[in-house]
PDB file of C-alpha atoms in Angstrom:
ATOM      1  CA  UNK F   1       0.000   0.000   0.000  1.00  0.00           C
ATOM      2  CA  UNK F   2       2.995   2.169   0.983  1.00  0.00           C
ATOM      3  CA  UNK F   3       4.793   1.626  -2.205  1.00  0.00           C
ATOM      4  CA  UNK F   4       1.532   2.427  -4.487  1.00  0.00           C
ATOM      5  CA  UNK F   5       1.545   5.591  -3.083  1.00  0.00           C
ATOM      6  CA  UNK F   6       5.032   5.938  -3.141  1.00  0.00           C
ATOM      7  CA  UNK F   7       4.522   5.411  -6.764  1.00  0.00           C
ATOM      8  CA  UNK F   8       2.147   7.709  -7.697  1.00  0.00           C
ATOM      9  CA  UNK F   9       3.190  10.471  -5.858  1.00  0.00           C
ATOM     10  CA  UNK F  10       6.779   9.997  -8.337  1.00  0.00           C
ATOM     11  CA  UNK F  11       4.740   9.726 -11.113  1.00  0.00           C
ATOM     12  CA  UNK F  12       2.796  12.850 -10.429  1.00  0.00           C
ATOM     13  CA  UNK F  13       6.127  14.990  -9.800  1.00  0.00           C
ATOM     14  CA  UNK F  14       7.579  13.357 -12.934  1.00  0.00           C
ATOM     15  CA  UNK F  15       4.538  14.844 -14.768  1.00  0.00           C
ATOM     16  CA  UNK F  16       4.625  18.231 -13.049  1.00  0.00           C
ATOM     17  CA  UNK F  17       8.281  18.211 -14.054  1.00  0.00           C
ATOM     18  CA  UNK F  18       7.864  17.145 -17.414  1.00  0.00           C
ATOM     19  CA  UNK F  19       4.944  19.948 -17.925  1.00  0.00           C
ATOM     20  CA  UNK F  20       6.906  22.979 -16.385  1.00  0.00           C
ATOM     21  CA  UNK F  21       9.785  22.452 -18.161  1.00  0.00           C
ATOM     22  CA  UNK F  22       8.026  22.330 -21.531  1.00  0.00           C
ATOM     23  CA  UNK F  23       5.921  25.612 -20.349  1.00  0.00           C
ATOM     24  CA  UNK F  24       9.160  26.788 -19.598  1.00  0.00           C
ATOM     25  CA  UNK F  25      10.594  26.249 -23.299  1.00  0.00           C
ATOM     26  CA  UNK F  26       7.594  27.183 -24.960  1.00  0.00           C
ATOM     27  CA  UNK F  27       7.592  30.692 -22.692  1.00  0.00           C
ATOM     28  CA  UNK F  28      11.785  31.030 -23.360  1.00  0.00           C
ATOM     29  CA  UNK F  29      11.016  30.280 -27.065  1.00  0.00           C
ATOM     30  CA  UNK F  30       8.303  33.084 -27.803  1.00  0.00           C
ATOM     31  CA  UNK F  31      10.549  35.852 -25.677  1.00  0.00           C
ATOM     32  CA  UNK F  32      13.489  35.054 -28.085  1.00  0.00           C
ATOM     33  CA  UNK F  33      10.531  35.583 -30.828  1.00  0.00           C
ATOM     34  CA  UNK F  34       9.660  38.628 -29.176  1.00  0.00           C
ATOM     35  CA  UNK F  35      12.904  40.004 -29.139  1.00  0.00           C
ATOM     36  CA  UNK F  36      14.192  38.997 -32.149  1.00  0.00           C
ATOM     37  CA  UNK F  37      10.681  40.890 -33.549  1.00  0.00           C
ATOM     38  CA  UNK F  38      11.841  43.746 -31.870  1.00  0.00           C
ATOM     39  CA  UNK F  39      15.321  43.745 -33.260  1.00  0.00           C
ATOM     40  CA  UNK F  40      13.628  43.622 -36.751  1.00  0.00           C
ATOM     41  CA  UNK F  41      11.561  46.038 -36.471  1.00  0.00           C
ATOM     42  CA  UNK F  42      14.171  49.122 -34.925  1.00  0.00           C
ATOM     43  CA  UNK F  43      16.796  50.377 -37.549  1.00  0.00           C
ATOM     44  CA  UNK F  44      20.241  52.207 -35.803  1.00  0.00           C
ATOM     45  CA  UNK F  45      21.112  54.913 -38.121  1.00  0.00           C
ATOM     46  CA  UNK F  46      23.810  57.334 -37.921  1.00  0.00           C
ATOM     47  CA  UNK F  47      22.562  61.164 -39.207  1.00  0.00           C
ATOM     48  CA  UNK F  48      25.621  64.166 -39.401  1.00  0.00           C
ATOM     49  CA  UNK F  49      24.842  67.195 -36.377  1.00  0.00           C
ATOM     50  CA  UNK F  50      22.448  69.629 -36.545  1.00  0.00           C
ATOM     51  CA  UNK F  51      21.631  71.454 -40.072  1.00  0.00           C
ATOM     52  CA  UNK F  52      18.082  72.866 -40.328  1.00  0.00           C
ATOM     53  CA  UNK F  53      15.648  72.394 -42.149  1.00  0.00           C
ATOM     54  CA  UNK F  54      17.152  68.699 -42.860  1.00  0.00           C
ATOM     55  CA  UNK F  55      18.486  67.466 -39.482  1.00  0.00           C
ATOM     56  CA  UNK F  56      17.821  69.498 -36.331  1.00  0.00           C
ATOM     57  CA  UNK F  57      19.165  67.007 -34.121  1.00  0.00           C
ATOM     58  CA  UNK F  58      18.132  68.826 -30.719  1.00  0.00           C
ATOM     59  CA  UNK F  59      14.801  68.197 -31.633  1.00  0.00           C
ATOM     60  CA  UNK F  60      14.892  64.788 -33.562  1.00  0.00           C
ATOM     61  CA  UNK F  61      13.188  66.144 -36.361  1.00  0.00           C
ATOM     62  CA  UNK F  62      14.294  67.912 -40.099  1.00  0.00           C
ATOM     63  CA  UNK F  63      13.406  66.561 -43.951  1.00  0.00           C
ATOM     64  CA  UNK F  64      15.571  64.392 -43.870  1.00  0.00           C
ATOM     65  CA  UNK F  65      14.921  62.535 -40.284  1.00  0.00           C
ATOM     66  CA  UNK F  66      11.004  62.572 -41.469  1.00  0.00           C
ATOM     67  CA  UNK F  67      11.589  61.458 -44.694  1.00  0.00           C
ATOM     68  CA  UNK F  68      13.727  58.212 -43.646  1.00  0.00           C
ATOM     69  CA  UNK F  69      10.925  57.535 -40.755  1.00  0.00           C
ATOM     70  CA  UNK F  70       8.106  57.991 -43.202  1.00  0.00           C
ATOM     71  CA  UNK F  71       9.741  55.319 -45.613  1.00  0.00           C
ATOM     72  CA  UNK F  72      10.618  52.779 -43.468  1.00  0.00           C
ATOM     73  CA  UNK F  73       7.046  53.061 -41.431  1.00  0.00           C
ATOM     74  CA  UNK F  74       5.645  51.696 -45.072  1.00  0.00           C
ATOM     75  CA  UNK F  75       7.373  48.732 -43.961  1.00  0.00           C
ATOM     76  CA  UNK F  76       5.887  48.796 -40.748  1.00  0.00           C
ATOM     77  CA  UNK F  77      10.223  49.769 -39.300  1.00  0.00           C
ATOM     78  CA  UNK F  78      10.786  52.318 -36.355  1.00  0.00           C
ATOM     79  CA  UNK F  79      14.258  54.458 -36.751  1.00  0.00           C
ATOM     80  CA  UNK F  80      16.588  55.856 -34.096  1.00  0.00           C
ATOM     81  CA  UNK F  81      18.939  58.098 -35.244  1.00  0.00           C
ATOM     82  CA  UNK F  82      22.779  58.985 -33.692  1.00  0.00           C
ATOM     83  CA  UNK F  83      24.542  62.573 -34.555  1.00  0.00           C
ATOM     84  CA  UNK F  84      28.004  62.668 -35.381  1.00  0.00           C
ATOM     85  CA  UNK F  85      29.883  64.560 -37.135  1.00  0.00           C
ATOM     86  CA  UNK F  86      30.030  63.258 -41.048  1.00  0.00           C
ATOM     87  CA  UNK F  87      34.105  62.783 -41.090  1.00  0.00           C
ATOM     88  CA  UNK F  88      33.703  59.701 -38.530  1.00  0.00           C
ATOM     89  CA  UNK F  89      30.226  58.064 -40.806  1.00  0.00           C
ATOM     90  CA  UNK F  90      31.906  54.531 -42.452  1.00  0.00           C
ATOM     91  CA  UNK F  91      34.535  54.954 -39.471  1.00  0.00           C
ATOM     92  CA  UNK F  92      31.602  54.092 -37.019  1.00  0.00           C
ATOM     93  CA  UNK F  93      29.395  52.210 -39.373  1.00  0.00           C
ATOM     94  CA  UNK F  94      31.973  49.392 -39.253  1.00  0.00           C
ATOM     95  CA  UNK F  95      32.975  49.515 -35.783  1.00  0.00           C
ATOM     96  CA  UNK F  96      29.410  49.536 -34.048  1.00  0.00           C
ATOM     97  CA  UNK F  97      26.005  48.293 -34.651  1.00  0.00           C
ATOM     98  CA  UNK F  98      24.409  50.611 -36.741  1.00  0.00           C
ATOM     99  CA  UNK F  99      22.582  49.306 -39.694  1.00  0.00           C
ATOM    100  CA  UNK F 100      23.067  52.812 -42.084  1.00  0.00           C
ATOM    101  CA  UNK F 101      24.098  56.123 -42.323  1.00  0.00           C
ATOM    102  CA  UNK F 102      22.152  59.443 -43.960  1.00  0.00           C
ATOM    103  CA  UNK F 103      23.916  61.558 -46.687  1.00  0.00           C
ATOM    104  CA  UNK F 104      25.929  59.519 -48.847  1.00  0.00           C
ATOM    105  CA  UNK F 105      27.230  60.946 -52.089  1.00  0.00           C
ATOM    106  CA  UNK F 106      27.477  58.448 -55.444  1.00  0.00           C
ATOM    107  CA  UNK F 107      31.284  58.819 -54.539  1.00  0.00           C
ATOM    108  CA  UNK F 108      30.871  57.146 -50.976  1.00  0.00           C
ATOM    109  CA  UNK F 109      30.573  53.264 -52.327  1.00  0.00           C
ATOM    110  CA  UNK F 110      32.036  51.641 -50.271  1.00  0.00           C
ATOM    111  CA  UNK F 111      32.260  47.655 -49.692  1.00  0.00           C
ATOM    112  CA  UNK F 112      29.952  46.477 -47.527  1.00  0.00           C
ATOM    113  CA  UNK F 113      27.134  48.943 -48.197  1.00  0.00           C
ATOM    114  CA  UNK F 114      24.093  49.075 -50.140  1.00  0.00           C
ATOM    115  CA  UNK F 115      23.370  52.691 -51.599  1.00  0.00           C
ATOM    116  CA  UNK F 116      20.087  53.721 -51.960  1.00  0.00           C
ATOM    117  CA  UNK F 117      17.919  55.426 -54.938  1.00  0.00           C
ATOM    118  CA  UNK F 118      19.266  59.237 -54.071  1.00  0.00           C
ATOM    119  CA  UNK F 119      16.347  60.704 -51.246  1.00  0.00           C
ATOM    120  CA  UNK F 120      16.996  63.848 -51.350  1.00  0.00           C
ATOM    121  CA  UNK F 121      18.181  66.895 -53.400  1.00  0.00           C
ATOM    122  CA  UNK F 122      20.629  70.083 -52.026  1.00  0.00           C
ATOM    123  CA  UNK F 123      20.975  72.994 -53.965  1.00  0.00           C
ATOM    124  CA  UNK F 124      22.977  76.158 -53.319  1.00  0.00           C
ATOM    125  CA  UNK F 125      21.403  79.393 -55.285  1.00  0.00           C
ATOM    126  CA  UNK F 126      21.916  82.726 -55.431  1.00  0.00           C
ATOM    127  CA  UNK F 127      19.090  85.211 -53.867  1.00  0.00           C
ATOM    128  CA  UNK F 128      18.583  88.691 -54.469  1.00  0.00           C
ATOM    129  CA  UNK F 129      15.438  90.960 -53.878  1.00  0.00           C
ATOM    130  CA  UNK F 130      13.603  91.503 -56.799  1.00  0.00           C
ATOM    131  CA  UNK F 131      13.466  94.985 -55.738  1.00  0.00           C
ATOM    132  CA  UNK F 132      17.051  95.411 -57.266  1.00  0.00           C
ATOM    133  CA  UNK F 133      16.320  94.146 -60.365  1.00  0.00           C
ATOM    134  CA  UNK F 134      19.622  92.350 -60.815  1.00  0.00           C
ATOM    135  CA  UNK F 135      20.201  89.903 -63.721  1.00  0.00           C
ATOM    136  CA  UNK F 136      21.934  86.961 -62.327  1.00  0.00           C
ATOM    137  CA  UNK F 137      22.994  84.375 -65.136  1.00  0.00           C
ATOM    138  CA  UNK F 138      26.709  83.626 -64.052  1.00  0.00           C
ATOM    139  CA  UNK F 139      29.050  84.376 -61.445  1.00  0.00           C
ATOM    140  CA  UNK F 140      30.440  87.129 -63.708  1.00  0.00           C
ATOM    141  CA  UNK F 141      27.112  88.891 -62.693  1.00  0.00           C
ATOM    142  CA  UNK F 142      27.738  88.820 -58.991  1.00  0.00           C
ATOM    143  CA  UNK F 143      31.708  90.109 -59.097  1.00  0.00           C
ATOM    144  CA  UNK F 144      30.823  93.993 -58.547  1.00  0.00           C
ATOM    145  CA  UNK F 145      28.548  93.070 -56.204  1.00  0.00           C
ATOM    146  CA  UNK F 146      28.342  92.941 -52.155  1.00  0.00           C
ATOM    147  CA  UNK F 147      27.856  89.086 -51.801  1.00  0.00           C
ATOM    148  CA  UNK F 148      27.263  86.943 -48.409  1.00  0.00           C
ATOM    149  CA  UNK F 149      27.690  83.253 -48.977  1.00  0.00           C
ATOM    150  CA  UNK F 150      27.662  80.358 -46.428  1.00  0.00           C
ATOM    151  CA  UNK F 151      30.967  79.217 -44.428  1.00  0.00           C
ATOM    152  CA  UNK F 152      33.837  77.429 -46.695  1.00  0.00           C
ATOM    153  CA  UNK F 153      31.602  78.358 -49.706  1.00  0.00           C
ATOM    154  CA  UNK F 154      34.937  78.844 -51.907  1.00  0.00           C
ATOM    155  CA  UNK F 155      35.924  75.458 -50.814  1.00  0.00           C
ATOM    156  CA  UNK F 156      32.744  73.374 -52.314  1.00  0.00           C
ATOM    157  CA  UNK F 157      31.436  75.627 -54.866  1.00  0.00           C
ATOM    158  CA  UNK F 158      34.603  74.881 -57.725  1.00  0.00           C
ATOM    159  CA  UNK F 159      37.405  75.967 -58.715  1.00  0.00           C
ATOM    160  CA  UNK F 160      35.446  78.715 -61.273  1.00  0.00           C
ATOM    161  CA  UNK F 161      33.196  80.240 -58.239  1.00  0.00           C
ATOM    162  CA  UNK F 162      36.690  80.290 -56.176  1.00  0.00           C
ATOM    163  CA  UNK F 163      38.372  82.443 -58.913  1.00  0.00           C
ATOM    164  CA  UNK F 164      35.703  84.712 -59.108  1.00  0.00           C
ATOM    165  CA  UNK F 165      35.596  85.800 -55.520  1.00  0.00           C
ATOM    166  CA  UNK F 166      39.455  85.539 -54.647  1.00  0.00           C
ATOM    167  CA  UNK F 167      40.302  89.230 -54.522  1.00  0.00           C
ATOM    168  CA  UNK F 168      37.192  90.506 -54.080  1.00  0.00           C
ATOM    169  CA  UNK F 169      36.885  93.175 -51.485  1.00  0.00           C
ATOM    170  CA  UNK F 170      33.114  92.955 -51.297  1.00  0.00           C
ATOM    171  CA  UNK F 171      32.567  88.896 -50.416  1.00  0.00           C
ATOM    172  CA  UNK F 172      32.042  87.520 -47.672  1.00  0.00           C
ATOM    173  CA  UNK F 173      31.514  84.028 -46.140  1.00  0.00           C
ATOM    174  CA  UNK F 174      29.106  83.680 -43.128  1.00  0.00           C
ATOM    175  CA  UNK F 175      29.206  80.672 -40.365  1.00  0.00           C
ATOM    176  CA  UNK F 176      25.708  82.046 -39.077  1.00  0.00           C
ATOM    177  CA  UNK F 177      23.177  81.654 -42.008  1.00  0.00           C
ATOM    178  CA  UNK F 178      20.758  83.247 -40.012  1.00  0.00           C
ATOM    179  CA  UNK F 179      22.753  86.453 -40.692  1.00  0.00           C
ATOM    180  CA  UNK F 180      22.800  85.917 -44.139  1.00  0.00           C
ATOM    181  CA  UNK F 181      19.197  86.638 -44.559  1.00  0.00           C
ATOM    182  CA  UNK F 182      19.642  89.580 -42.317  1.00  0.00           C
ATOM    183  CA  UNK F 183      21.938  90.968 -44.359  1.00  0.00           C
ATOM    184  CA  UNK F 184      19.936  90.202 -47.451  1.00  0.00           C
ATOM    185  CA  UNK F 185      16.424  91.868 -46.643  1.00  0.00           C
ATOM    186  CA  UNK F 186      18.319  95.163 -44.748  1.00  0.00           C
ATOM    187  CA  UNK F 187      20.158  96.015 -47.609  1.00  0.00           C
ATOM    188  CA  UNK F 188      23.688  95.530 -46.228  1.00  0.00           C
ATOM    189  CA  UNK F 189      24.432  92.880 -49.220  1.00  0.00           C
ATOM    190  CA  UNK F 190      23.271  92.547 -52.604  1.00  0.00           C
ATOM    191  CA  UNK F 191      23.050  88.824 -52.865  1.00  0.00           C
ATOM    192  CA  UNK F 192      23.198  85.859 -50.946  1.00  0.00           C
ATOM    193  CA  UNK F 193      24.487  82.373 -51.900  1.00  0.00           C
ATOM    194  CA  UNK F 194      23.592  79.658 -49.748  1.00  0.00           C
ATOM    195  CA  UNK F 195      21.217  76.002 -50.197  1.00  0.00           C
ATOM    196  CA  UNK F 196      17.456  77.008 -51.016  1.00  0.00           C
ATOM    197  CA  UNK F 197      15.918  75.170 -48.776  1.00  0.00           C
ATOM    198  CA  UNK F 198      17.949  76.150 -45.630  1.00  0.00           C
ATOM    199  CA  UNK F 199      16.781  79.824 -47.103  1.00  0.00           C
ATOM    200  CA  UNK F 200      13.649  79.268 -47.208  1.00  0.00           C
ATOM    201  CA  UNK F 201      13.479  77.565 -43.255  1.00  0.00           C
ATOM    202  CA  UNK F 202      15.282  80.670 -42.327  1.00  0.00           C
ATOM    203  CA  UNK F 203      13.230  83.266 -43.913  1.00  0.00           C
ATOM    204  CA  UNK F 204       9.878  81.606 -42.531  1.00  0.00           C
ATOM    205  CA  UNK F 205      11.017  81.281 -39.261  1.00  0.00           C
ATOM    206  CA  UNK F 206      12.178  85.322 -39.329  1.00  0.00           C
ATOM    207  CA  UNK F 207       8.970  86.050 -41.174  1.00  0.00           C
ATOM    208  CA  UNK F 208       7.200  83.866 -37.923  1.00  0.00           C
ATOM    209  CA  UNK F 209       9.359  85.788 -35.390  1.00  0.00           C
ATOM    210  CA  UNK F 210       8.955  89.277 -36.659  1.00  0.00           C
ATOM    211  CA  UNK F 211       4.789  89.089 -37.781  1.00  0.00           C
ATOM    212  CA  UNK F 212       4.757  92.653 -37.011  1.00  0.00           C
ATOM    213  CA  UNK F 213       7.897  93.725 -39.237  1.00  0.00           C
ATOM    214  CA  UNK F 214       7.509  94.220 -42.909  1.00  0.00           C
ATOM    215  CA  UNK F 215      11.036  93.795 -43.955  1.00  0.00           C
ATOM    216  CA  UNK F 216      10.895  90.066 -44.197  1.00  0.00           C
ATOM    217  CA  UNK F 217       7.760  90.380 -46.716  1.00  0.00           C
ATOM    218  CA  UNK F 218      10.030  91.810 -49.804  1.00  0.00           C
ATOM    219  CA  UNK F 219       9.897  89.446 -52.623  1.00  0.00           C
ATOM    220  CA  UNK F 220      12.754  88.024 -53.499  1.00  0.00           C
ATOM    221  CA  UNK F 221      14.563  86.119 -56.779  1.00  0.00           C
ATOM    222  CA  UNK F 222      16.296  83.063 -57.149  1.00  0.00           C
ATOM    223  CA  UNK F 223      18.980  82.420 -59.336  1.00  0.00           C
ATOM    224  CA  UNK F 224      20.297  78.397 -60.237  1.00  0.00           C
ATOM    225  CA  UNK F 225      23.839  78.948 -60.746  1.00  0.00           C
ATOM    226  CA  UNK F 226      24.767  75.645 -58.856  1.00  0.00           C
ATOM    227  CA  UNK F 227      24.025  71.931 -60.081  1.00  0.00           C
ATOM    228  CA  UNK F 228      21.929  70.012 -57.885  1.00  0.00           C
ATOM    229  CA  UNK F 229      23.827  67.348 -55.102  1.00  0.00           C
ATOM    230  CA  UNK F 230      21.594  64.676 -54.817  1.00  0.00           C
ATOM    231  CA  UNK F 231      22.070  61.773 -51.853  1.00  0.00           C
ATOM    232  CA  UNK F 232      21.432  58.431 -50.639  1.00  0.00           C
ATOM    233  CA  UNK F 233      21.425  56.719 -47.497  1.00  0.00           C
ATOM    234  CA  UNK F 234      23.751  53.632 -46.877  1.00  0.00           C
ATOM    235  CA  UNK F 235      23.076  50.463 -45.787  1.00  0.00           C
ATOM    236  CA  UNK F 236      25.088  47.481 -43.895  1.00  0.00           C
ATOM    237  CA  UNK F 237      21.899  45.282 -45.504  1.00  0.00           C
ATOM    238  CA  UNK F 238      20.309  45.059 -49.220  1.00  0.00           C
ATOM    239  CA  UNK F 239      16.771  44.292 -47.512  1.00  0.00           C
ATOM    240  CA  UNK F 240      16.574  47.298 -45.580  1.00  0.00           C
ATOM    241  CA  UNK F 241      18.231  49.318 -48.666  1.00  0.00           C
ATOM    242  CA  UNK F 242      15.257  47.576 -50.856  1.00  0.00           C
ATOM    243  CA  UNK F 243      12.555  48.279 -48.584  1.00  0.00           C
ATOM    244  CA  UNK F 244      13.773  51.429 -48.117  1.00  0.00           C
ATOM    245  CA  UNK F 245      13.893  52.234 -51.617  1.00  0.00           C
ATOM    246  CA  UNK F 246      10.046  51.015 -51.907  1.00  0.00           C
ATOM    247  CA  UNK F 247       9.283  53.474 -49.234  1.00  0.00           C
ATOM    248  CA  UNK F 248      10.508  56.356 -50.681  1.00  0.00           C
ATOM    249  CA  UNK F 249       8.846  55.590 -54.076  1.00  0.00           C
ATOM    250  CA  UNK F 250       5.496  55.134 -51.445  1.00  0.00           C
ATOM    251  CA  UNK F 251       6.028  58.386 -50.048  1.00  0.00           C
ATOM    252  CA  UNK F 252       6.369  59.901 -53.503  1.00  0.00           C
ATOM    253  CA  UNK F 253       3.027  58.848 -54.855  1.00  0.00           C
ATOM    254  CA  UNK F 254       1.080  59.735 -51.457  1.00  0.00           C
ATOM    255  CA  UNK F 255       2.137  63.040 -51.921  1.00  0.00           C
ATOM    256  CA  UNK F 256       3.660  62.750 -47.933  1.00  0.00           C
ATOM    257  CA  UNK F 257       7.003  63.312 -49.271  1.00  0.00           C
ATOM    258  CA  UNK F 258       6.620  67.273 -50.367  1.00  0.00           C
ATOM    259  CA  UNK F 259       4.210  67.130 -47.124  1.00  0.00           C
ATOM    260  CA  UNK F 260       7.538  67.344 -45.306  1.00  0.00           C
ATOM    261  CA  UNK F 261       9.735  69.306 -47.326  1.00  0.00           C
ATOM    262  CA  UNK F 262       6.837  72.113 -47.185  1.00  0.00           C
ATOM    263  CA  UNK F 263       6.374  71.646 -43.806  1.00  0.00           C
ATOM    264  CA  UNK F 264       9.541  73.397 -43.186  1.00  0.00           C
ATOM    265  CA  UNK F 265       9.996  75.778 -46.159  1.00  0.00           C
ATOM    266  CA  UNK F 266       6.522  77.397 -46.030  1.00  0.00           C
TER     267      UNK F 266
END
């Protein structure tokens, strides 16, 4: 009688034991599902510092930032970006886990990475208010006159722009583009050079800031001197360069792409 009970009372913890530890696989096996879900669904990618309208890192937002996270959120992907400086990009890229970088240039293939379909378009122009009338075809046009153009613009403009402004006396090269439009709609220059779009941010946040002030509210004219830099993003995988790809060409046709770039220009 003693060693029936015996019996059943190992055969019931042989059971119990047998049941938790398969609950206990089946529970271990869907967490690993879970995370590796997670991990698939979060993309690491490495964005240059701030440079409004396209990255204002402070904030986590800019064209570019909202573009990326509107074409990967076709695919149903969440992104996280990290600021560094551009110089340290492929540097990083290799050496950590990100899974892409923002930016890239046709000239930045590199093995290892997928480039994208190019996302998104700079261009550097020349402004002037149409108030002065100026005809603007080449850079000829602008040596006689007082000119304001971004930081280092001699050094990524070409060896023809550098020439023109070497001796001048009335050019000038700004770090704060903010000033630039200053300078632009007081009268203290004649033309600005500098990326249209970062214009445009500028002059509609000034125009924001100073409602009551009229001198933001000249018209002005721009002048395409410059040819267009177009760029991709780079990725460590072809899938995520693919599905990226598809969401860009998503965002196109929706119409959310300009969405965001008029978000900030307007």
């Amino acid at each position: 009688m003693v060693a029936n009970s015996l019996y059943l009372i190992v055969e019931w913890f042989v059971n119990f034991l047998v049941k938790t530890i398969a609950l206990l696989s089946v529970t271990f096996i869907f967490s690993q599902h879970n995370v590796l879900w997670a991990q698939d669904k979060y993309i690491e990618m490495l964005a240059g510092l701030s440079k409004p309208p396209f990255v204002i890192a402070e904030k986590e937002k800019g064209i570019q930032l909202e573009i990326i996270k509107a074409a990967f959120e076709k695919s149903d992907k969440f992104v996280h970006f990290t600021y560094l400086p551009l110089s340290r990009h492929l540097d990083v890229l290799h050496g950590r886990d990100f899974d892409g970088i923002i930016t890239l240039s046709e000239n930045d293939k590199e093995w290892g990475i997928c480039l994208s379909n190019p996302y998104i378009v700079y261009q550097n122009v020349v402004v002037t208010l149409k108030e002065s009338a100026l005809t603007i075809n080449e850079f000829e046009d602008l040596v006689n006159l007082k000119v304001a153009a971004f930081q280092n613009a001699t050094r990524f403009l070409g060896e023809k722009y550098n020439s023109t402004f070497k001796n001048s006396d009335s050019y000038t090269e700004i770090a704060d583009q903010k000033s630039q439009v200053n300078l632009l709609f007081s009268g203290r220059v004649d033309a600005l050079v500098m990326e249209v779009s970062i214009f445009k941010h500028l002059l509609a946040n000034k125009r924001h800031e100073s409602a009551m002030s009229k001198i933001y509210n000249k018209k002005f004219e721009i002048h395409f001197l410059f040819n267009p830099k177009a760029y991709s993003a780079g990725f460590k995988s072809k899938q995520l360069c693919q599905q990226f790809d598809q969401g860009i060409n998503a965002i196109m046709e929706d119409g959310s792409y300009q969405q965001i770039i008029d978000s900030y220009i307007n």
